[in-house]
Amino acid sequence: MEIHKRVADTTGVVHRFVLDFELIFLNERKFHAIQSFIHNWWWLSIVYAFFYIILIFIGRAWMARKDQKYELRTALVLWNASLTIFSLWGAFRCVPELINIVIRHGFMYSICDSQYKQGITGLWVCLFMASKVPETIDTLFIVLRRQELIFLHWYHHATVLVYCFYSYAFFASTGRWFVSMNYCVHTLMYCYFALRAARIRIPPFVQVFITLLQIVQMIAGCVVNVAAYNYKQKGYSCGTTDTNIALSLALYASYFMLFAHFFYMAYLKKGLKKKK
C-alpha cells in the first residue's frame, strides 16, 4: 500500500501521509455510488438500533442466570486500543480541515458549508457514521462482564447511531463540527478505557476531565445548532435543514442533561458523602 506524503483535499487543506484507501472519495464514480447507497438504506439504522436495545435486555437476563461472568480483559484492551487508533486517525483528518476552514472563511462558513463531504476528510466523516455500528460492541462487553449498564450508555449509542446515518444520508453541514469534536473526545475516552482494562493505574482526575469534555462537547453541539438556525433565519444559505437542527438540538440537550446528571452522581455526590 502506497503512502502519499502530501495530498490536497477538496476544501484546500493538505493532508500528510495519506494511504491509498483514503483517496476513494476523490474518485467521482465511487463517491456517488457510496452516497447513493447510504441515501437509500440509511433507515436500516433504525432497525439495527431497535434490535440493539432488545438484545441488551435479553443479554442481561441471560447473564443473570449464569454462575460466572466473562472476564474478556485481553479482548477489551485490544478493542479499546483499536478504537483509540481509529478515533485519533479520524481526528488527524478532520480537525485540521475544520481549523483551516474557520481561519480562512470564518465560523458561519464552517457551519454552513458542505464541500467537505467529498475528499479525504469526507471519507473520514463517512467512516465516523459507519463506526457507530461496531461501537455498540462496547455494550456487549458490559453485558458479558456483568457490569453496571446505565440508561445514558445505551440511549446514547442507539440515538447517535440513527442520527448519524440520517444526517449523512441527507448531509448536514453542521457535521463538520460534530465529527471533529467526537473524534477528539473518543480518542481520549477509549485510550482511558484501554489503560483501565489493562489494569494500569490512572489518576482519578482523568476520568473527571473526560466527563467534563463530554459535557462541553454537548454544549458546543447546542451552540452550533442554534447558530445554524440563526444564520438560516437571517437568510443565509446553510447546508442543513430545520428538521435536522431540531433533532440534533434535542439530542445534544438530552445528552447534556444525562452527562451532567452522571457527573453530579458519580463525582460531586460521592465527594459530599466522603466528606460527611
Coordinates of C-alpha atoms in Angstrom, one line a residue:
M1 CA 0.0 0.0 0.0
E2 CA 1.4 3.3 -1.1
I3 CA 1.7 6.3 1.3
H4 CA 1.3 9.7 -0.2
K5 CA 3.3 12.4 1.7
R6 CA 1.1 15.3 0.7
V7 CA -2.5 15.3 -0.8
A8 CA -4.6 18.4 -1.3
D9 CA -8.2 17.9 -0.3
T10 CA -11.3 19.4 -1.9
T11 CA -11.5 22.2 0.7
G12 CA -7.9 23.2 0.3
V13 CA -6.4 21.6 3.4
V14 CA -3.3 19.5 2.7
H15 CA -3.2 16.1 4.4
R16 CA 0.1 14.3 5.1
F17 CA 0.9 10.6 4.9
V18 CA -2.3 9.5 3.1
L19 CA -2.9 5.9 2.5
D20 CA -4.4 4.6 -0.8
F21 CA -7.8 3.7 0.7
E22 CA -8.2 7.3 1.9
L23 CA -8.4 8.6 -1.7
I24 CA -11.6 6.6 -2.6
F25 CA -13.8 9.7 -2.2
L26 CA -11.7 11.6 -4.7
N27 CA -13.0 9.1 -7.3
E28 CA -16.3 10.6 -8.5
R29 CA -17.9 7.3 -9.5
K30 CA -17.1 5.5 -6.2
F31 CA -18.1 8.6 -4.2
H32 CA -21.5 8.9 -5.8
A33 CA -22.1 5.1 -5.6
I34 CA -21.5 5.1 -1.8
Q35 CA -23.6 8.3 -1.3
S36 CA -26.5 6.7 -3.2
F37 CA -26.3 3.5 -1.2
I38 CA -26.4 5.3 2.1
H39 CA -29.2 7.7 1.0
N40 CA -31.3 4.7 0.0
W41 CA -30.6 2.5 3.0
W42 CA -29.9 4.7 6.0
W43 CA -33.3 3.7 7.6
L44 CA -31.8 0.3 8.4
S45 CA -30.0 2.1 11.2
I46 CA -33.4 2.4 12.9
V47 CA -34.0 -1.4 12.6
Y48 CA -30.5 -2.0 14.0
A49 CA -31.0 0.3 16.9
F50 CA -34.3 -1.4 17.7
F51 CA -32.8 -4.9 17.8
Y52 CA -29.7 -3.5 19.7
I53 CA -31.9 -2.3 22.6
I54 CA -33.9 -5.6 22.6
L55 CA -30.7 -7.7 22.7
I56 CA -29.4 -5.7 25.6
F57 CA -32.2 -6.8 27.8
I58 CA -32.1 -10.4 26.5
G59 CA -28.4 -10.5 27.1
R60 CA -28.7 -9.1 30.7
A61 CA -31.4 -11.6 31.5
W62 CA -29.3 -14.5 30.1
M63 CA -26.2 -13.3 32.1
A64 CA -28.2 -13.1 35.3
R65 CA -28.9 -16.8 35.1
K66 CA -25.2 -17.7 34.6
D67 CA -23.0 -18.5 37.6
Q68 CA -19.9 -16.6 36.3
K69 CA -19.3 -13.5 34.3
Y70 CA -16.9 -13.4 31.4
E71 CA -13.6 -11.6 32.1
L72 CA -12.6 -10.8 28.5
R73 CA -9.8 -8.5 29.7
T74 CA -7.4 -9.0 26.8
A75 CA -10.2 -8.6 24.2
L76 CA -11.4 -5.4 25.9
V77 CA -7.9 -3.9 25.9
L78 CA -7.5 -4.7 22.1
W79 CA -11.0 -3.4 21.3
N80 CA -10.5 -0.1 23.1
A81 CA -7.0 0.3 21.7
S82 CA -8.3 -0.2 18.2
L83 CA -11.0 2.4 18.7
T84 CA -8.4 4.8 20.1
I85 CA -6.2 4.5 17.0
F86 CA -9.3 4.8 14.7
S87 CA -10.5 8.0 16.6
L88 CA -7.0 9.5 16.6
W89 CA -6.7 8.9 12.8
G90 CA -10.1 10.4 12.2
A91 CA -9.2 13.5 14.3
F92 CA -6.0 13.8 12.4
R93 CA -8.0 14.0 9.2
C94 CA -11.0 16.2 10.3
V95 CA -9.7 18.7 12.9
P96 CA -7.1 20.3 10.6
E97 CA -9.7 20.7 7.9
L98 CA -12.1 22.4 10.5
I99 CA -9.3 24.7 11.7
N100 CA -8.3 25.6 8.2
I101 CA -11.9 26.5 7.2
V102 CA -12.5 28.6 10.3
I103 CA -9.3 30.6 9.8
R104 CA -9.8 31.1 6.0
H105 CA -13.6 31.6 5.9
G106 CA -14.9 32.1 9.4
F107 CA -17.3 30.4 11.8
M108 CA -20.5 30.7 9.7
Y109 CA -18.9 29.1 6.7
S110 CA -17.6 26.2 8.8
I111 CA -21.1 25.5 10.0
C112 CA -23.0 26.0 6.7
D113 CA -20.6 24.7 4.0
S114 CA -20.9 21.1 2.8
Q115 CA -18.0 21.0 0.5
Y116 CA -16.0 18.7 2.8
K117 CA -18.4 15.8 2.0
Q118 CA -16.2 14.7 -0.8
G119 CA -12.4 14.0 -0.4
I120 CA -10.2 12.7 2.4
T121 CA -12.0 14.5 5.2
G122 CA -15.3 13.4 3.7
L123 CA -14.2 9.8 3.8
W124 CA -13.5 10.0 7.5
V125 CA -16.9 11.7 8.1
C126 CA -18.4 8.7 6.3
L127 CA -16.3 6.3 8.4
F128 CA -17.4 8.1 11.5
M129 CA -21.0 7.4 10.6
A130 CA -20.2 3.7 9.9
S131 CA -18.3 3.3 13.1
K132 CA -21.4 3.8 15.2
V133 CA -22.4 0.3 14.4
P134 CA -19.3 -1.5 15.7
E135 CA -19.1 0.9 18.7
T136 CA -22.2 -0.9 20.0
I137 CA -19.9 -3.8 20.9
D138 CA -19.0 -1.6 23.9
T139 CA -22.3 -2.7 25.3
L140 CA -21.6 -6.4 24.6
F141 CA -18.6 -6.2 26.8
I142 CA -20.6 -4.5 29.6
V143 CA -23.3 -7.2 29.5
L144 CA -20.9 -10.2 29.2
R145 CA -18.7 -8.8 32.1
R146 CA -21.9 -8.2 34.1
Q147 CA -21.0 -4.6 34.8
E148 CA -23.5 -1.8 35.6
L149 CA -25.3 -0.7 32.4
I150 CA -26.8 2.8 32.8
F151 CA -29.5 4.3 30.6
L152 CA -27.1 7.0 29.4
H153 CA -24.9 4.3 27.8
W154 CA -27.4 2.5 25.6
Y155 CA -29.6 5.6 24.9
H156 CA -26.5 7.4 23.6
H157 CA -25.4 4.5 21.4
A158 CA -28.8 3.9 19.9
T159 CA -29.8 7.5 19.2
V160 CA -26.3 8.7 17.9
L161 CA -26.3 5.7 15.5
V162 CA -29.6 6.6 13.9
Y163 CA -28.9 10.3 13.9
C164 CA -25.5 9.9 12.2
F165 CA -26.9 7.7 9.4
Y166 CA -29.9 10.1 8.9
S167 CA -27.7 13.2 8.9
Y168 CA -25.2 11.7 6.5
A169 CA -27.9 10.4 4.1
F170 CA -29.3 14.0 3.9
F171 CA -26.0 15.5 4.6
A172 CA -25.9 18.2 7.3
S173 CA -23.1 20.8 7.0
T174 CA -23.0 21.1 10.8
G175 CA -21.4 17.6 10.9
R176 CA -18.0 19.2 10.3
W177 CA -18.1 20.3 14.0
F178 CA -19.8 17.3 15.4
V179 CA -17.5 14.8 13.9
S180 CA -14.3 16.6 14.8
M181 CA -15.4 17.1 18.4
N182 CA -16.4 13.5 18.8
Y183 CA -13.2 12.1 17.3
C184 CA -11.2 14.1 19.8
V185 CA -13.2 13.1 22.8
H186 CA -13.3 9.4 21.8
T187 CA -9.6 9.3 21.3
L188 CA -9.1 10.3 25.0
M189 CA -12.1 8.2 26.2
Y190 CA -11.1 4.9 24.5
C191 CA -7.5 5.4 25.4
Y192 CA -8.6 5.7 29.1
F193 CA -10.7 2.6 28.8
A194 CA -7.8 0.6 27.2
L195 CA -5.5 1.6 30.0
R196 CA -8.1 0.8 32.7
A197 CA -8.8 -2.6 31.1
A198 CA -5.0 -3.3 31.1
R199 CA -5.1 -2.5 34.9
I200 CA -2.8 0.5 34.5
R201 CA -3.5 3.0 37.4
I202 CA -4.9 6.2 36.1
P203 CA -5.3 9.3 38.4
P204 CA -9.0 9.9 39.3
F205 CA -9.0 13.4 37.8
V206 CA -8.5 11.9 34.3
Q207 CA -12.0 10.3 34.4
V208 CA -13.5 13.5 35.7
F209 CA -11.7 15.5 33.0
I210 CA -13.1 13.2 30.2
T211 CA -16.6 13.5 31.5
L212 CA -16.3 17.3 31.6
L213 CA -15.1 17.2 28.0
Q214 CA -18.2 15.3 27.0
I215 CA -20.4 17.9 28.7
V216 CA -18.5 20.7 26.9
Q217 CA -19.0 18.8 23.7
M218 CA -22.8 18.7 24.2
I219 CA -22.9 22.4 25.0
A220 CA -20.8 23.1 21.8
G221 CA -23.2 20.9 19.8
C222 CA -26.1 23.0 21.0
V223 CA -24.3 26.3 20.2
V224 CA -23.5 25.1 16.6
N225 CA -27.2 24.1 16.1
V226 CA -28.5 27.4 17.4
A227 CA -26.0 29.3 15.3
A228 CA -27.1 27.4 12.1
Y229 CA -30.7 28.2 12.9
N230 CA -30.0 31.9 13.4
Y231 CA -28.0 32.0 10.1
K232 CA -30.9 30.4 8.2
Q233 CA -33.4 32.8 9.8
K234 CA -31.2 35.8 8.6
G235 CA -31.5 34.4 5.1
Y236 CA -28.0 32.9 4.7
S237 CA -27.7 29.7 2.8
C238 CA -26.8 26.8 5.2
G239 CA -26.4 23.2 4.3
T240 CA -28.7 21.7 6.9
T241 CA -32.5 21.6 7.3
D242 CA -34.6 22.9 10.1
T243 CA -35.7 19.3 10.9
N244 CA -32.1 18.2 11.3
I245 CA -31.3 21.2 13.5
A246 CA -34.3 20.4 15.7
L247 CA -33.4 16.7 16.0
S248 CA -29.7 17.5 16.7
L249 CA -30.5 20.2 19.3
A250 CA -32.9 17.9 21.1
L251 CA -30.4 15.1 21.2
Y252 CA -27.5 17.3 22.3
A253 CA -29.7 18.9 25.0
S254 CA -30.7 15.4 26.3
Y255 CA -27.1 14.2 26.3
F256 CA -26.1 17.3 28.2
M257 CA -28.7 16.7 30.9
L258 CA -27.7 13.0 31.2
F259 CA -24.0 13.6 31.3
A260 CA -24.4 16.5 33.8
H261 CA -26.6 14.2 36.0
F262 CA -23.9 11.4 35.7
F263 CA -21.2 13.9 36.6
Y264 CA -23.2 15.0 39.7
M265 CA -24.0 11.4 40.8
A266 CA -20.5 10.0 40.1
Y267 CA -18.3 12.7 41.3
L268 CA -20.0 15.5 43.3
K269 CA -22.5 13.5 45.3
K270 CA -19.8 10.8 46.1
G271 CA -17.4 13.6 47.2
L272 CA -20.0 15.1 49.5
K273 CA -20.7 11.7 51.1
K274 CA -17.0 11.1 51.7
K275 CA -16.7 14.5 53.4
K276 CA -19.6 13.7 55.7

